[in-house]
């Protein structure tokens, strides 16, 4: 699981959001196993469930292709349909992608959509935290540094799956606000964490900490 979360954290920063979630779809699709009498009944249920997931996967891929082709309305309609009647995992994927599409057009609307996911208690905490992170990232330009810190600091705690993206964002927000000491403290947490992704550690060392060391421009 640690390797999966590390891959998620690195891919998220490289803007491969849609590819990442297609790759992780099997981990997100929750199968609730009911007690079904007889082997034949169980095999039939498995076949029907597999057919449903395959159909939803094809619909989801078509929606993503529509988005890549610039057909936003078509993509949003397809994703909304999947989020309403698809298997649980694809419902969640579609809600995330819909929020991202909305955020590309209107950051406030996208943030609201991600916040709705974050506040949905039926969703696993890991994905609710990801939605909270995405909502905050869309609002970085409008929130105060204190508001960003209040939203992201819990996600930056050791052991949290989105820790490194949260730490990097907190450091950059502090740096942008001219608070070089605070920025350095956030970046130092990345450098002293042996589990931090190597690419992130290199970026922090070669770019961010060099800026911190240089101090504010006169």
CSV table of C-alpha atoms in Angstrom, one decimal:
chain,number,residue,atom,x,y,z
A,1,UNK,CA,0.0,0.0,0.0
A,2,UNK,CA,2.9,2.4,0.8
A,3,UNK,CA,4.2,2.0,-2.8
A,4,UNK,CA,0.7,2.7,-4.2
A,5,UNK,CA,0.3,5.9,-2.2
A,6,UNK,CA,3.8,7.0,-3.2
A,7,UNK,CA,3.0,6.5,-6.9
A,8,UNK,CA,-0.3,8.4,-6.4
A,9,UNK,CA,1.5,11.3,-4.8
A,10,UNK,CA,4.1,11.5,-7.6
A,11,UNK,CA,1.6,11.1,-10.4
A,12,UNK,CA,-0.7,13.7,-9.0
A,13,UNK,CA,2.0,16.4,-9.2
A,14,UNK,CA,2.8,15.3,-12.8
A,15,UNK,CA,-0.8,16.0,-13.9
A,16,UNK,CA,-1.6,12.5,-14.9
A,17,UNK,CA,-4.8,12.4,-12.9
A,18,UNK,CA,-7.1,10.6,-15.3
A,19,UNK,CA,-4.5,7.9,-16.3
A,20,UNK,CA,-3.7,7.3,-12.6
A,21,UNK,CA,-7.3,6.7,-11.7
A,22,UNK,CA,-7.9,4.3,-14.6
A,23,UNK,CA,-4.9,2.4,-13.4
A,24,UNK,CA,-6.2,2.2,-9.9
A,25,UNK,CA,-9.8,1.5,-10.7
A,26,UNK,CA,-9.6,-2.1,-9.6
A,27,UNK,CA,-8.5,-1.0,-6.1
A,28,UNK,CA,-11.4,1.5,-5.9
A,29,UNK,CA,-14.2,-0.8,-7.0
A,30,UNK,CA,-15.7,-2.2,-3.8
A,31,UNK,CA,-17.4,-5.6,-4.1
A,32,UNK,CA,-19.9,-6.4,-1.3
A,33,UNK,CA,-20.2,-10.1,-1.1
A,34,UNK,CA,-23.7,-11.4,-0.1
A,35,UNK,CA,-24.3,-14.9,1.0
A,36,UNK,CA,-25.8,-16.6,-2.0
A,37,UNK,CA,-26.8,-20.2,-1.8
A,38,UNK,CA,-25.2,-22.6,-4.2
A,39,UNK,CA,-22.1,-22.4,-6.3
A,40,UNK,CA,-24.1,-21.7,-9.5
A,41,UNK,CA,-25.7,-18.6,-7.9
A,42,UNK,CA,-22.3,-17.3,-6.8
A,43,UNK,CA,-20.8,-17.8,-10.3
A,44,UNK,CA,-23.8,-16.0,-11.9
A,45,UNK,CA,-23.4,-13.1,-9.5
A,46,UNK,CA,-19.7,-12.8,-10.3
A,47,UNK,CA,-20.4,-12.8,-14.0
A,48,UNK,CA,-23.1,-10.1,-13.8
A,49,UNK,CA,-20.8,-8.0,-11.5
A,50,UNK,CA,-17.9,-8.4,-14.0
A,51,UNK,CA,-20.1,-7.4,-16.9
A,52,UNK,CA,-21.4,-4.3,-15.0
A,53,UNK,CA,-17.8,-3.2,-14.2
A,54,UNK,CA,-16.6,-3.8,-17.8
A,55,UNK,CA,-19.5,-1.8,-19.2
A,56,UNK,CA,-18.9,1.1,-16.7
A,57,UNK,CA,-15.2,1.0,-17.5
A,58,UNK,CA,-16.0,1.4,-21.2
A,59,UNK,CA,-18.4,4.3,-20.5
A,60,UNK,CA,-15.8,5.9,-18.3
A,61,UNK,CA,-13.1,5.7,-20.9
A,62,UNK,CA,-15.5,7.2,-23.5
A,63,UNK,CA,-16.2,10.1,-21.2
A,64,UNK,CA,-12.5,10.7,-20.7
A,65,UNK,CA,-11.9,10.6,-24.5
A,66,UNK,CA,-14.7,13.1,-25.0
A,67,UNK,CA,-13.0,15.4,-22.4
A,68,UNK,CA,-9.7,15.0,-24.2
A,69,UNK,CA,-11.4,15.9,-27.5
A,70,UNK,CA,-12.8,19.1,-26.0
A,71,UNK,CA,-16.3,17.8,-25.8
A,72,UNK,CA,-16.9,19.0,-22.3
A,73,UNK,CA,-20.7,18.9,-22.2
A,74,UNK,CA,-20.7,15.4,-23.6
A,75,UNK,CA,-18.1,14.3,-21.1
A,76,UNK,CA,-19.9,15.8,-18.2
A,77,UNK,CA,-23.2,14.2,-19.1
A,78,UNK,CA,-21.6,10.8,-19.4
A,79,UNK,CA,-19.7,11.1,-16.1
A,80,UNK,CA,-22.9,12.3,-14.4
A,81,UNK,CA,-24.7,9.2,-15.7
A,82,UNK,CA,-22.0,6.9,-14.4
A,83,UNK,CA,-21.8,8.6,-11.0
A,84,UNK,CA,-25.6,8.0,-10.7
A,85,UNK,CA,-25.9,4.4,-11.8
A,86,UNK,CA,-22.4,2.9,-12.1
A,87,UNK,CA,-20.6,0.5,-9.8
A,88,UNK,CA,-19.4,2.1,-6.6
A,89,UNK,CA,-15.8,2.5,-7.7
A,90,UNK,CA,-16.7,4.1,-11.1
A,91,UNK,CA,-19.2,6.4,-9.3
A,92,UNK,CA,-16.4,7.7,-7.3
A,93,UNK,CA,-14.0,8.0,-10.3
A,94,UNK,CA,-16.7,9.9,-12.2
A,95,UNK,CA,-17.3,12.3,-9.3
A,96,UNK,CA,-13.6,13.1,-9.1
A,97,UNK,CA,-13.3,13.6,-12.9
A,98,UNK,CA,-16.5,15.8,-13.0
A,99,UNK,CA,-15.1,18.0,-10.2
A,100,UNK,CA,-11.8,18.3,-12.1
A,101,UNK,CA,-13.7,19.3,-15.3
A,102,UNK,CA,-15.7,21.9,-13.4
A,103,UNK,CA,-12.5,23.2,-11.7
A,104,UNK,CA,-10.9,23.7,-15.1
A,105,UNK,CA,-13.7,26.1,-16.1
A,106,UNK,CA,-14.6,27.6,-12.7
A,107,UNK,CA,-12.2,26.9,-9.8
A,108,UNK,CA,-14.8,27.8,-7.2
A,109,UNK,CA,-17.3,25.4,-8.7
A,110,UNK,CA,-14.7,22.7,-8.9
A,111,UNK,CA,-13.7,23.3,-5.3
A,112,UNK,CA,-17.3,23.0,-4.2
A,113,UNK,CA,-17.6,19.7,-6.0
A,114,UNK,CA,-14.5,18.3,-4.4
A,115,UNK,CA,-15.7,19.6,-1.0
A,116,UNK,CA,-19.0,17.7,-1.5
A,117,UNK,CA,-16.9,14.5,-2.0
A,118,UNK,CA,-14.8,15.3,1.0
A,119,UNK,CA,-17.9,15.7,3.2
A,120,UNK,CA,-19.5,12.4,2.0
A,121,UNK,CA,-19.2,10.1,4.9
A,122,UNK,CA,-20.0,7.0,2.8
A,123,UNK,CA,-16.6,7.4,1.0
A,124,UNK,CA,-13.3,6.0,2.5
A,125,UNK,CA,-11.3,8.6,4.4
A,126,UNK,CA,-8.3,8.3,2.0
A,127,UNK,CA,-10.4,9.5,-1.0
A,128,UNK,CA,-12.2,12.1,1.1
A,129,UNK,CA,-8.8,13.5,2.0
A,130,UNK,CA,-7.8,13.5,-1.6
A,131,UNK,CA,-10.9,15.5,-2.5
A,132,UNK,CA,-10.1,17.9,0.4
A,133,UNK,CA,-6.6,18.4,-1.1
A,134,UNK,CA,-7.9,19.0,-4.6
A,135,UNK,CA,-10.5,21.5,-3.3
A,136,UNK,CA,-7.7,23.4,-1.5
A,137,UNK,CA,-5.4,23.4,-4.5
A,138,UNK,CA,-8.1,24.9,-6.6
A,139,UNK,CA,-8.5,27.7,-4.1
A,140,UNK,CA,-4.8,28.5,-3.3
A,141,UNK,CA,-5.0,31.8,-5.2
A,142,UNK,CA,-8.0,33.0,-3.2
A,143,UNK,CA,-7.5,31.5,0.3
A,144,UNK,CA,-5.2,33.2,2.8
A,145,UNK,CA,-2.0,31.4,3.9
A,146,UNK,CA,-3.6,30.6,7.2
A,147,UNK,CA,-6.7,29.1,5.6
A,148,UNK,CA,-4.5,26.9,3.4
A,149,UNK,CA,-2.5,25.8,6.4
A,150,UNK,CA,-5.7,25.0,8.3
A,151,UNK,CA,-6.9,22.8,5.4
A,152,UNK,CA,-3.7,21.0,4.6
A,153,UNK,CA,-1.8,20.7,7.8
A,154,UNK,CA,-3.8,17.6,8.9
A,155,UNK,CA,-3.0,16.0,5.5
A,156,UNK,CA,0.7,16.7,5.9
A,157,UNK,CA,1.0,14.7,9.1
A,158,UNK,CA,3.3,11.6,9.1
A,159,UNK,CA,1.6,8.5,7.7
A,160,UNK,CA,-1.0,10.4,5.7
A,161,UNK,CA,-1.2,9.2,2.1
A,162,UNK,CA,-1.2,12.7,0.6
A,163,UNK,CA,1.5,14.0,2.9
A,164,UNK,CA,4.1,15.0,0.3
A,165,UNK,CA,1.7,17.0,-1.9
A,166,UNK,CA,0.4,18.8,1.2
A,167,UNK,CA,3.9,19.6,2.5
A,168,UNK,CA,5.0,20.9,-0.9
A,169,UNK,CA,1.9,23.1,-1.2
A,170,UNK,CA,2.3,24.4,2.3
A,171,UNK,CA,5.9,25.3,1.6
A,172,UNK,CA,5.1,27.0,-1.7
A,173,UNK,CA,2.3,29.0,-0.1
A,174,UNK,CA,4.5,30.2,2.7
A,175,UNK,CA,7.3,31.0,0.1
A,176,UNK,CA,4.8,33.0,-2.0
A,177,UNK,CA,3.8,34.9,1.1
A,178,UNK,CA,7.4,35.8,1.9
A,179,UNK,CA,7.5,33.7,5.0
A,180,UNK,CA,10.9,32.0,4.2
A,181,UNK,CA,11.4,30.5,7.7
A,182,UNK,CA,8.0,28.8,7.6
A,183,UNK,CA,8.6,27.6,4.1
A,184,UNK,CA,11.9,26.1,5.1
A,185,UNK,CA,10.3,24.2,7.9
A,186,UNK,CA,7.7,22.6,5.6
A,187,UNK,CA,10.4,21.7,3.0
A,188,UNK,CA,12.7,20.4,5.7
A,189,UNK,CA,10.0,17.8,6.6
A,190,UNK,CA,10.3,16.5,3.1
A,191,UNK,CA,14.1,16.3,3.1
A,192,UNK,CA,14.2,14.5,6.5
A,193,UNK,CA,11.6,11.9,5.5
A,194,UNK,CA,13.3,8.9,4.0
A,195,UNK,CA,10.0,7.8,2.4
A,196,UNK,CA,9.7,11.0,0.4
A,197,UNK,CA,9.7,10.5,-3.4
A,198,UNK,CA,13.3,11.1,-4.8
A,199,UNK,CA,12.1,13.5,-7.5
A,200,UNK,CA,10.4,15.6,-4.9
A,201,UNK,CA,13.4,15.6,-2.6
A,202,UNK,CA,15.6,16.7,-5.5
A,203,UNK,CA,13.2,19.5,-6.5
A,204,UNK,CA,13.0,20.7,-2.9
A,205,UNK,CA,16.8,20.7,-2.5
A,206,UNK,CA,17.7,22.2,-5.9
A,207,UNK,CA,14.9,24.7,-6.2
A,208,UNK,CA,12.9,25.5,-3.1
A,209,UNK,CA,15.6,25.4,-0.5
A,210,UNK,CA,17.9,27.4,-2.7
A,211,UNK,CA,15.2,30.1,-2.8
A,212,UNK,CA,14.8,29.9,0.9
A,213,UNK,CA,18.5,30.2,1.5
A,214,UNK,CA,18.7,33.3,-0.8
A,215,UNK,CA,16.0,35.1,1.3
A,216,UNK,CA,13.6,37.8,0.2
A,217,UNK,CA,14.6,40.0,-2.7
A,218,UNK,CA,15.8,43.4,-1.7
